XYZ file of C-alpha atoms in Angstrom:
672
model
C 6.393 13.590 0.491
C 8.730 10.625 0.943
C 8.350 6.912 0.427
C 8.156 6.382 4.188
C 4.977 8.455 4.398
C 3.413 6.461 1.588
C 4.186 3.210 3.353
C 2.708 4.514 6.612
C -0.491 5.345 4.729
C -0.610 1.842 3.282
C -0.343 0.252 6.734
C -3.058 2.522 8.084
C -5.264 1.663 5.103
C -5.007 -2.067 5.856
C -6.204 -1.509 9.423
C -9.198 0.483 8.281
C -10.279 -1.653 5.350
C -12.579 -3.920 7.375
C -14.024 -1.026 9.364
C -15.041 0.728 6.159
C -16.932 -2.266 4.772
C -20.229 -1.394 6.468
C -20.331 2.183 5.250
C -23.292 3.111 3.041
C -23.764 5.676 0.316
C -26.544 7.209 2.433
C -23.948 7.980 5.086
C -21.781 9.646 2.434
C -24.773 11.655 1.268
C -25.303 12.928 4.793
C -21.629 13.545 5.456
C -20.976 15.600 2.330
C -24.501 17.113 2.267
C -24.803 16.393 -1.436
C -28.608 16.348 -1.494
C -28.628 19.859 -0.018
C -26.311 21.611 -2.474
C -26.359 19.142 -5.370
C -30.046 18.517 -5.993
C -31.164 17.964 -8.731
C -27.852 17.734 -10.594
C -25.531 15.643 -8.419
C -26.060 12.388 -6.513
C -24.295 9.140 -5.549
C -24.958 5.834 -7.310
C -24.831 2.293 -5.950
C -21.174 1.945 -6.958
C -20.259 4.863 -4.710
C -19.564 7.268 -7.602
C -20.868 10.782 -8.132
C -23.471 10.985 -10.870
C -24.312 14.101 -12.861
C -27.834 14.750 -14.187
C -27.473 17.772 -16.487
C -31.223 17.905 -17.171
C -31.975 17.926 -13.461
C -34.969 15.877 -12.451
C -36.035 15.388 -16.067
C -33.883 12.314 -16.603
C -30.504 11.313 -17.984
C -27.330 10.972 -15.922
C -23.718 9.934 -16.246
C -21.080 8.516 -13.925
C -18.511 11.239 -13.180
C -15.670 8.801 -12.455
C -16.240 6.970 -15.733
C -16.271 10.307 -17.550
C -13.003 11.395 -15.920
C -11.285 8.118 -16.748
C -12.516 8.378 -20.328
C -11.108 11.888 -20.603
C -7.757 10.798 -19.200
C -7.576 8.129 -21.914
C -7.914 11.021 -24.344
C -4.641 12.410 -22.930
C -6.319 15.145 -20.876
C -4.444 15.549 -17.628
C -5.557 16.698 -14.210
C -6.742 19.145 -13.038
C -9.731 19.208 -15.327
C -12.688 21.557 -15.495
C -15.806 19.883 -16.849
C -18.659 22.087 -18.029
C -22.126 20.614 -18.509
C -23.857 22.955 -20.921
C -27.221 21.255 -20.390
C -27.165 22.507 -16.795
C -26.995 26.071 -18.152
C -30.105 25.406 -20.206
C -31.848 23.929 -17.186
C -30.937 26.871 -14.947
C -32.240 29.343 -17.517
C -35.478 27.419 -17.903
C -35.983 27.240 -14.119
C -35.334 30.957 -13.622
C -37.764 31.973 -16.341
C -40.318 29.427 -15.155
C -40.182 30.808 -11.605
C -40.850 34.345 -12.825
C -43.624 33.090 -15.110
C -45.303 31.375 -12.143
C -44.940 34.482 -9.979
C -46.387 36.689 -12.730
C -49.360 34.341 -13.074
C -49.838 34.058 -9.314
C -50.027 37.820 -8.753
C -51.705 38.536 -12.110
C -48.826 40.854 -12.862
C -49.416 42.767 -16.123
C -45.710 43.006 -16.964
C -43.159 40.428 -18.090
C -39.733 39.125 -17.102
C -36.706 39.458 -19.348
C -33.391 38.502 -17.763
C -29.811 39.235 -18.718
C -26.604 37.355 -17.999
C -23.801 39.461 -16.459
C -20.790 38.593 -18.577
C -18.391 39.379 -15.700
C -19.616 36.219 -13.954
C -17.868 34.035 -16.525
C -16.690 35.499 -19.828
C -15.575 32.251 -21.455
C -16.734 32.198 -25.084
C -18.272 28.719 -25.115
C -20.329 29.498 -22.041
C -21.578 32.906 -23.208
C -22.478 31.555 -26.637
C -24.344 28.640 -25.064
C -26.300 31.002 -22.824
C -27.262 33.212 -25.758
C -28.441 30.148 -27.663
C -30.393 28.690 -24.742
C -31.824 32.110 -23.915
C -33.440 32.748 -27.295
C -36.917 31.499 -26.269
C -36.895 33.931 -23.350
C -35.351 36.970 -25.111
C -32.556 36.569 -22.590
C -29.914 39.249 -22.954
C -26.469 40.209 -21.704
C -25.058 42.711 -19.232
C -21.705 44.372 -19.926
C -19.750 45.946 -17.096
C -16.756 47.033 -19.157
C -15.775 47.952 -22.695
C -14.358 44.479 -23.518
C -17.569 42.891 -22.256
C -19.582 45.273 -24.438
C -17.547 44.042 -27.415
C -18.523 40.466 -26.499
C -22.191 41.338 -26.064
C -22.570 43.194 -29.353
C -20.903 40.469 -31.398
C -22.477 37.496 -29.616
C -26.093 38.561 -29.163
C -27.773 38.571 -32.603
C -29.354 41.989 -33.295
C -33.039 42.135 -34.157
C -33.921 44.687 -36.798
C -37.535 45.179 -35.713
C -37.866 48.972 -35.517
C -40.862 48.760 -33.203
C -39.673 50.198 -29.880
C -42.345 48.237 -28.030
C -41.342 44.894 -29.502
C -39.840 42.344 -27.125
C -36.143 42.007 -27.879
C -33.109 40.775 -25.972
C -31.482 43.546 -23.989
C -27.897 44.642 -23.563
C -27.454 46.440 -20.243
C -24.432 48.754 -20.350
C -22.941 49.244 -16.882
C -19.576 50.217 -15.451
C -17.078 52.935 -16.299
C -17.649 54.434 -19.731
C -15.551 56.567 -22.050
C -16.495 58.210 -25.335
C -15.722 55.107 -27.363
C -17.863 52.935 -25.090
C -20.825 55.321 -25.320
C -20.483 55.860 -29.063
C -20.343 52.113 -29.694
C -23.399 51.463 -27.525
C -25.384 54.183 -29.301
C -24.395 53.090 -32.802
C -25.344 49.503 -31.920
C -28.928 50.716 -31.994
C -28.583 51.068 -35.771
C -27.847 47.331 -35.998
C -31.000 46.453 -34.127
C -29.555 46.031 -30.628
C -31.507 47.311 -27.674
C -28.594 48.595 -25.625
C -29.635 50.478 -22.497
C -26.931 52.774 -21.155
C -27.136 52.863 -17.373
C -25.955 56.089 -15.776
C -23.675 54.904 -12.978
C -22.112 58.299 -12.226
C -23.600 61.820 -12.579
C -20.951 63.068 -15.019
C -21.880 60.427 -17.608
C -25.121 62.184 -18.576
C -23.482 65.167 -20.290
C -21.247 62.843 -22.310
C -24.212 60.748 -23.399
C -26.264 63.777 -24.444
C -23.358 65.297 -26.358
C -22.473 62.111 -28.266
C -26.093 61.209 -28.987
C -26.680 64.689 -30.418
C -23.612 64.359 -32.641
C -24.784 60.972 -33.925
C -28.453 61.906 -34.134
C -29.422 58.822 -32.110
C -31.820 58.994 -29.188
C -30.342 56.937 -26.364
C -32.068 54.348 -24.226
C -31.139 55.341 -20.684
C -31.229 53.835 -17.246
C -30.259 55.046 -13.791
C -28.500 53.032 -11.133
C -29.791 54.022 -7.706
C -27.832 53.942 -4.463
C -30.310 52.346 -2.100
C -30.229 52.913 1.631
C -31.127 49.267 2.210
C -28.336 47.495 4.040
C -26.470 45.255 1.633
C -25.245 41.740 2.211
C -22.891 39.207 0.727
C -19.614 39.784 -1.059
C -20.787 43.067 -2.642
C -22.525 44.457 0.451
C -20.821 47.840 -0.103
C -22.692 48.152 -3.425
C -25.411 50.154 -1.651
C -25.477 53.279 0.481
C -24.197 56.803 0.038
C -20.568 55.700 -0.385
C -21.206 52.918 -2.877
C -18.817 52.751 -5.818
C -21.553 53.104 -8.451
C -24.980 54.638 -8.570
C -26.773 57.905 -7.915
C -28.243 59.232 -4.695
C -31.829 60.474 -4.711
C -30.764 64.142 -5.172
C -28.532 63.085 -8.061
C -31.384 61.092 -9.619
C -33.608 64.166 -9.464
C -30.831 66.237 -11.045
C -30.663 63.761 -13.955
C -34.447 63.936 -14.397
C -34.355 67.737 -14.436
C -31.467 67.800 -16.895
C -33.207 65.387 -19.265
C -36.422 67.349 -19.036
C -34.553 70.588 -19.816
C -33.188 69.139 -23.078
C -36.439 67.374 -23.988
C -34.954 63.907 -23.467
C -36.880 62.697 -20.406
C -38.636 60.186 -22.650
C -35.254 58.454 -23.081
C -35.177 57.395 -19.438
C -36.561 53.848 -19.459
C -34.893 51.856 -16.697
C -34.152 51.882 -12.981
C -31.345 49.645 -11.794
C -30.046 48.719 -8.350
C -27.689 46.150 -6.889
C -27.552 45.151 -3.221
C -24.800 42.562 -3.332
C -23.715 39.182 -4.597
C -24.810 35.962 -2.869
C -27.633 37.462 -0.799
C -28.318 34.734 1.745
C -31.217 36.444 3.529
C -34.458 37.020 1.623
C -35.288 39.939 3.946
C -32.571 42.021 2.277
C -34.159 41.450 -1.131
C -37.609 42.349 0.188
C -36.388 45.602 1.736
C -34.457 46.562 -1.393
C -37.497 45.892 -3.582
C -39.718 48.007 -1.353
C -37.361 50.986 -1.666
C -36.586 50.516 -5.364
C -40.259 50.106 -6.245
C -41.051 53.485 -4.726
C -38.202 55.147 -6.622
C -39.501 53.558 -9.821
C -43.075 54.800 -9.454
C -41.879 58.255 -8.431
C -39.758 58.498 -11.571
C -42.806 57.543 -13.645
C -44.850 60.226 -11.904
C -42.177 62.795 -12.750
C -42.780 62.120 -16.438
C -40.085 59.584 -17.288
C -41.312 56.929 -19.733
C -40.253 54.135 -17.417
C -40.400 50.618 -18.819
C -37.830 48.420 -17.047
C -36.862 47.631 -13.459
C -33.500 45.904 -13.189
C -33.154 44.242 -9.778
C -29.482 43.421 -10.347
C -27.738 40.327 -9.053
C -27.734 38.685 -5.652
C -29.767 35.513 -6.223
C -27.736 33.172 -4.065
C -26.448 29.632 -4.479
C -26.721 27.189 -1.580
C -23.097 26.091 -1.381
C -23.445 24.192 1.901
C -26.965 22.848 1.462
C -28.189 24.124 4.845
C -31.008 26.314 3.481
C -30.180 29.033 6.022
C -29.040 32.664 5.985
C -25.442 31.528 6.529
C -23.188 33.326 3.989
C -22.556 30.091 2.074
C -26.255 29.306 1.850
C -29.646 31.009 1.398
C -32.917 30.871 3.303
C -35.109 30.956 0.207
C -35.473 29.253 -3.139
C -35.684 30.630 -6.645
C -39.471 30.695 -6.569
C -39.494 32.679 -3.314
C -37.108 35.154 -4.925
C -39.311 35.652 -7.993
C -42.471 35.896 -5.880
C -41.094 38.634 -3.637
C -39.815 40.708 -6.557
C -43.078 40.508 -8.486
C -45.248 41.118 -5.416
C -43.323 44.222 -4.324
C -43.405 46.066 -7.652
C -46.988 44.937 -8.302
C -48.167 46.506 -5.045
C -46.257 49.752 -5.609
C -47.493 50.187 -9.192
C -51.104 49.464 -8.272
C -51.069 51.971 -5.434
C -49.462 54.647 -7.622
C -51.530 53.819 -10.711
C -48.338 53.340 -12.736
C -47.831 50.820 -15.543
C -45.978 47.716 -14.386
C -42.431 47.418 -15.764
C -40.655 44.595 -17.506
C -38.578 42.947 -14.778
C -34.895 42.274 -15.337
C -32.451 40.363 -13.165
C -28.715 39.805 -13.531
C -28.592 36.411 -11.831
C -25.176 35.291 -13.018
C -24.124 33.154 -10.083
C -27.433 31.287 -9.908
C -27.251 30.541 -13.642
C -23.581 29.645 -14.050
C -22.358 28.134 -10.780
C -23.761 24.606 -11.104
C -22.548 23.856 -14.623
C -18.823 23.497 -13.827
C -17.077 20.793 -11.828
C -13.370 20.992 -11.064
C -11.815 17.518 -10.786
C -8.291 17.043 -9.469
C -6.227 14.173 -8.155
C -4.372 13.623 -4.911
C -0.606 13.376 -5.341
C 0.260 12.218 -1.854
C -0.404 12.770 1.821
C 1.363 13.639 5.019
C 0.179 12.411 8.411
C 1.298 13.304 11.916
C 3.033 10.357 13.521
C 1.107 9.757 16.705
C 2.470 6.352 17.754
C 4.273 6.589 21.127
C 7.771 5.125 21.603
C 7.690 1.408 22.281
C 9.559 1.818 25.562
C 11.547 4.344 27.529
C 15.105 3.897 28.724
C 16.175 4.393 32.327
C 18.369 7.274 31.262
C 15.592 9.183 29.487
C 15.165 12.712 30.769
C 12.611 13.371 33.501
C 10.476 15.421 31.154
C 10.193 12.434 28.810
C 9.162 10.242 31.761
C 6.555 12.786 32.844
C 5.062 12.996 29.372
C 4.901 9.197 29.170
C 2.969 9.104 32.445
C 0.629 11.814 31.197
C -0.037 9.793 28.021
C -0.834 6.616 29.940
C -3.215 8.400 32.282
C -5.458 10.080 29.695
C -9.140 9.190 30.099
C -12.569 10.787 29.415
C -12.657 12.413 32.846
C -9.302 14.219 32.660
C -8.596 14.743 28.950
C -8.748 18.559 29.163
C -6.235 18.698 32.031
C -4.063 16.102 30.290
C -4.004 18.248 27.151
C -2.765 21.263 29.113
C -0.087 19.108 30.750
C 1.074 17.779 27.372
C 1.327 21.266 25.903
C 3.277 22.543 28.915
C 5.680 19.609 28.930
C 6.346 19.986 25.210
C 7.121 23.708 25.616
C 9.457 22.945 28.520
C 11.208 20.278 26.451
C 11.819 22.703 23.557
C 13.266 25.238 26.006
C 15.575 22.605 27.483
C 16.649 21.522 24.005
C 17.419 25.110 22.982
C 19.729 25.484 25.994
C 21.462 22.157 25.355
C 19.925 20.134 28.206
C 17.969 17.736 26.007
C 19.365 15.518 23.250
C 17.926 15.297 19.745
C 16.808 11.730 20.462
C 15.024 12.823 23.628
C 13.339 15.694 21.866
C 12.112 13.254 19.215
C 10.567 11.093 21.947
C 8.897 14.149 23.460
C 7.321 15.055 20.145
C 6.179 11.473 19.550
C 4.562 11.384 22.984
C 2.987 14.802 22.550
C 1.282 13.807 19.310
C 0.268 10.463 20.825
C -1.416 12.409 23.651
C -3.181 14.636 21.140
C -4.463 11.646 19.182
C -5.722 9.923 22.305
C -7.475 13.085 23.480
C -8.951 13.731 20.026
C -10.445 10.241 19.923
C -12.118 10.962 23.270
C -13.508 14.342 22.178
C -15.165 12.808 19.111
C -17.452 10.899 21.448
C -18.297 13.859 23.700
C -21.498 15.892 23.522
C -19.582 19.008 24.537
C -15.929 19.786 23.923
C -14.180 22.648 25.793
C -13.079 25.495 23.558
C -9.378 25.073 24.319
C -9.476 21.514 22.947
C -11.650 22.178 19.906
C -8.692 23.001 17.648
C -7.254 19.522 18.004
C -9.128 18.291 14.940
C -7.389 20.849 12.759
C -4.085 20.424 14.580
C -4.061 16.679 13.919
C -5.356 16.909 10.348
C -3.490 15.146 7.582
C -2.326 17.105 4.563
C -3.522 15.877 1.175
C -1.384 17.301 -1.627
C -3.530 17.967 -4.685
C -2.700 18.633 -8.326
C -4.166 22.110 -8.328
C -3.450 25.806 -7.873
C -5.960 27.430 -5.531
C -4.969 30.831 -6.932
C -5.777 29.761 -10.488
C -8.873 27.591 -10.095
C -10.482 28.593 -6.773
C -9.383 32.194 -6.158
C -12.530 33.123 -4.209
C -11.704 30.362 -1.740
C -8.388 32.093 -1.056
C -9.300 35.771 -1.351
C -12.905 35.895 -0.080
C -13.145 32.714 2.004
C -15.884 31.480 -0.327
C -16.927 27.944 0.508
C -17.376 25.339 -2.210
C -18.587 21.758 -1.820
C -15.557 19.468 -2.066
C -15.755 15.690 -1.887
C -14.359 12.509 -3.441
C -16.069 11.556 -6.690
C -15.697 7.823 -5.972
C -15.228 5.335 -3.091
C -18.345 6.794 -1.480
C -19.444 3.322 -0.379
C -16.395 3.287 1.915
C -16.030 5.143 5.193
C -13.611 8.098 4.929
C -11.411 7.660 7.995
C -8.994 10.521 7.476
C -9.455 14.177 8.451
C -7.482 16.411 6.138
C -6.791 19.818 4.688
C -5.831 20.283 1.042
C -2.512 21.768 -0.040
C -1.979 22.854 -3.634
C 1.076 22.822 -5.884
C 2.196 26.388 -5.225
C 4.962 27.202 -2.779
C 2.745 29.795 -1.081
C 1.562 28.988 2.438
C -1.849 30.386 1.468
C -2.130 27.752 -1.231
C -4.367 25.500 0.797
C -8.004 24.841 1.568
C -8.828 24.417 5.235
C -12.446 25.582 5.339
C -15.165 23.163 4.280
C -18.948 23.202 4.230
C -20.895 21.964 7.221
C -24.400 22.417 8.559
C -24.746 26.117 9.513
C -21.026 26.317 10.144
C -17.576 25.777 8.675
C -15.411 22.791 9.487
C -11.629 22.895 9.397
C -11.069 19.396 7.991
C -12.517 17.300 5.204
C -13.272 13.604 5.640
C -11.286 11.668 3.045
C -10.291 8.087 2.301
C -6.824 6.683 2.804
C -4.433 7.021 -0.121
C -3.907 3.521 -1.498
C -0.650 2.012 -2.708
C -0.570 -1.335 -4.565
C 0.852 -4.064 -2.324
C 3.141 -5.489 -5.004
C 4.871 -2.154 -5.435
C 4.779 -0.870 -1.869
C 8.556 -0.596 -1.649
C 9.035 1.151 -4.957
C 5.732 2.800 -5.907
C 5.609 4.554 -9.238
C 3.251 7.404 -10.011
C 1.235 5.435 -12.541
C 0.899 2.468 -10.160
C -0.650 4.390 -7.238
C -4.426 4.087 -7.308
C -5.860 7.460 -8.397
C -7.907 9.323 -5.842
C -10.076 12.031 -7.378
C -11.739 14.935 -5.631
C -14.345 17.243 -7.078
C -14.961 20.899 -6.300
C -18.528 21.726 -7.262
C -20.532 24.861 -8.112
C -17.439 26.650 -9.440
C -18.954 27.982 -12.679
C -19.256 31.585 -11.465
C -16.238 33.911 -11.261
C -13.538 31.272 -10.594
C -12.419 30.760 -14.181
C -11.769 34.413 -14.925
C -10.453 35.550 -11.529
C -7.558 33.085 -11.444
C -3.961 34.271 -11.459
C -0.649 32.759 -12.509
C 0.879 32.268 -9.077
C 3.997 30.100 -9.541
C 3.100 30.162 -13.259
C 0.401 27.529 -13.014
C -1.787 28.428 -15.977
C -5.291 27.802 -17.246
C -6.394 24.194 -16.905
C -7.907 21.773 -19.400
C -11.603 22.415 -19.989
C -14.101 19.986 -21.504
C -17.683 20.750 -22.562
C -20.077 17.836 -22.195
C -23.573 17.600 -23.723
C -26.101 14.842 -23.120
C -27.379 12.772 -26.044
C -30.155 10.168 -26.304
C -27.492 7.469 -25.988
C -25.262 9.035 -23.330
C -23.053 12.055 -23.797
C -20.743 13.676 -26.294
C -17.721 15.934 -25.947
C -18.731 19.196 -27.588
C -15.352 20.876 -27.325
C -12.009 20.714 -25.556
C -10.074 23.805 -24.543
C -6.528 22.733 -23.769
C -4.860 24.271 -20.746
C -1.810 26.497 -20.917
C 1.554 25.028 -21.772
C 4.688 26.256 -20.014
C 5.654 27.971 -23.236
C 2.420 29.983 -23.233
C 2.583 30.877 -19.560
C 6.181 32.024 -19.839
C 5.210 34.286 -22.728
C 2.700 36.043 -20.436
C 5.657 37.234 -18.363
C 7.720 38.230 -21.409
C 9.925 35.167 -21.811
C 10.600 33.724 -25.235
C 10.806 29.932 -25.316
C 13.298 29.807 -28.180
C 15.567 32.256 -26.389
C 15.433 30.206 -23.192
C 16.215 27.036 -25.097
C 19.143 28.680 -26.856
C 20.566 29.857 -23.547
C 20.326 26.328 -22.174
C 22.085 25.011 -25.273
C 24.966 27.464 -24.763
C 25.275 26.579 -21.077
C 25.298 22.877 -21.981
C 28.010 23.349 -24.587
C 30.191 25.196 -22.081
C 29.668 22.514 -19.435
C 30.470 19.884 -22.077
C 33.679 21.677 -23.038
C 34.697 21.859 -19.362
C 33.993 18.122 -18.860
C 31.253 18.840 -16.311
C 28.650 16.924 -18.288
C 28.678 14.132 -20.858
C 27.260 14.518 -24.346
C 24.469 12.048 -23.520
C 23.581 13.941 -20.343
C 23.543 17.300 -22.100
C 21.275 15.982 -24.844
C 18.953 14.438 -22.285
C 18.798 17.732 -20.360
C 18.005 19.725 -23.504
C 15.393 17.196 -24.594
C 13.665 17.331 -21.184
C 13.823 21.120 -21.177
C 12.332 21.448 -24.658
C 9.601 18.900 -23.963
C 8.699 20.605 -20.695
C 8.119 23.895 -22.499
C 5.433 22.191 -24.573
C 3.801 20.440 -21.625
C 0.917 21.280 -19.288
C 1.957 23.477 -16.356
C 0.507 20.969 -13.878
C 1.929 17.608 -12.891
C 1.231 14.934 -15.480
C 1.421 11.186 -14.933
C 4.080 9.367 -16.931
C 1.317 7.208 -18.346
C -0.337 10.138 -20.098
């Protein structure tokens, strides 16, 4: 982005400054829907800044902009991931409270004992915090792989109470398993862990029986069922006959018969199912519970000593705040979810005269999503020039004259026809240019007039109750590009790969009207490295309303990076999956992470996890920093000997190269 673009933005900002004066924070709340997706953790204060209330509606908040500026003074560059561990504690308390209320409401004789699926976010600080906060609820962990099992066994303190009926935190062992996985899970029982091995595939049973016999350890077993209930969300293929994991009803019966034949049916304790991630429609959960409840009671009737029902994941997060069954939302709350689960199994157990199980859920997204906020800064912008030429010359081509007339004649009664005319005239002009009948200057005028027509038509459509479909794309077509200090592939991979929507908004200036419509472009050179889908009410919008990018007047002609007023955006609800799914596209590495905890007098920084340096990222792809530096030294010496570079220049190059290897992979202000 050049200096000219920056100056254009400055002029535009001056024009809009007065218009923005009457904007209120209530209008920002409505525009960005913060009360829908952010309650009770995020709001806007009187200064127009985002506030964070880690304890929810129980008091205590901090100004996010002030926090970010404080962190930057500590030499922590953008982008920055801020984790609020108190939100984790609050989410755990709310989940357990909802199940406690449901159990009391239906007089359910069983209990609730959740687990956190480590795959949702495996970062050590987060998992350790969850284990600590989960102690009052005997909250456990779910491992879907061997590395995650290693985390679970070493992080969750074992309890050496030998009473099988005692309430202890659970470790649910899912996923592909080899001998080492199974042996480790079985031996963990000797430490005091209650590790339940879930049979995900029929062949696993023989391995489990063989290893448990060798070790002389009776296993705790579960079965994952393939439900016929239609799945939903990102993991909707997790159910049905062709699901990746789980057993069909005939296979479940085969497992029961096999266990009975070897006198191990009493080891079968748990039924597990999973109908998808981010289930937006409560009906799916109700139908799944109805089917799973019947499988559970039938297993108990067959003689299995059933004790647990694991309802899997799926508890959704309302990313757009619409409270609907739109994929980025949900048409129920946490209490509705708990009520429907408890009611379904209660009814089935009563009718079958079967003991009610301990209920387990793997609600990773609902627990972890809210606690992380990704903050990044805008580096610059690019706007379409939509100002028409001041005047036309007599010698201008006919097509230029026709487009000028079309521009002047645009009005609310003919804007659709005028748009078609502008498109046609532009296409004709490009054809004429390609065959040499139109000069470069004339083509430039055509493009100026075309974009001026589009802007004029767009302004009309914004005041219309109905906009024809062929004109609806103008908003996206005319959108500005805001270049952000971020890699979508590293920090928001679900946005790129799964079209997951996240709330994105400025964290300050929310008492000003955002007059720009924009898409976000990241630092990578990949055309997919952008965000052009944003939350809206029951829909997705192609542009985000943002403020103009300000440049100090005194330095308008020669702006320096540190003199441009920072403009910060926040991406919210990113605590689930994003941190671990990121890749190193263009070698942009892990970002700086800060853990914040509330105190009686404000907040404290619990820990800082510095982002990857270029040296570290290069080592991931088998480059050695010292070797690279030595090569550069040799090349510099040769260039110096050939008089292609001065000694001062070569030393400056080597110094910059060596310093860069130790620096953050993202763009860092000179002032940091």
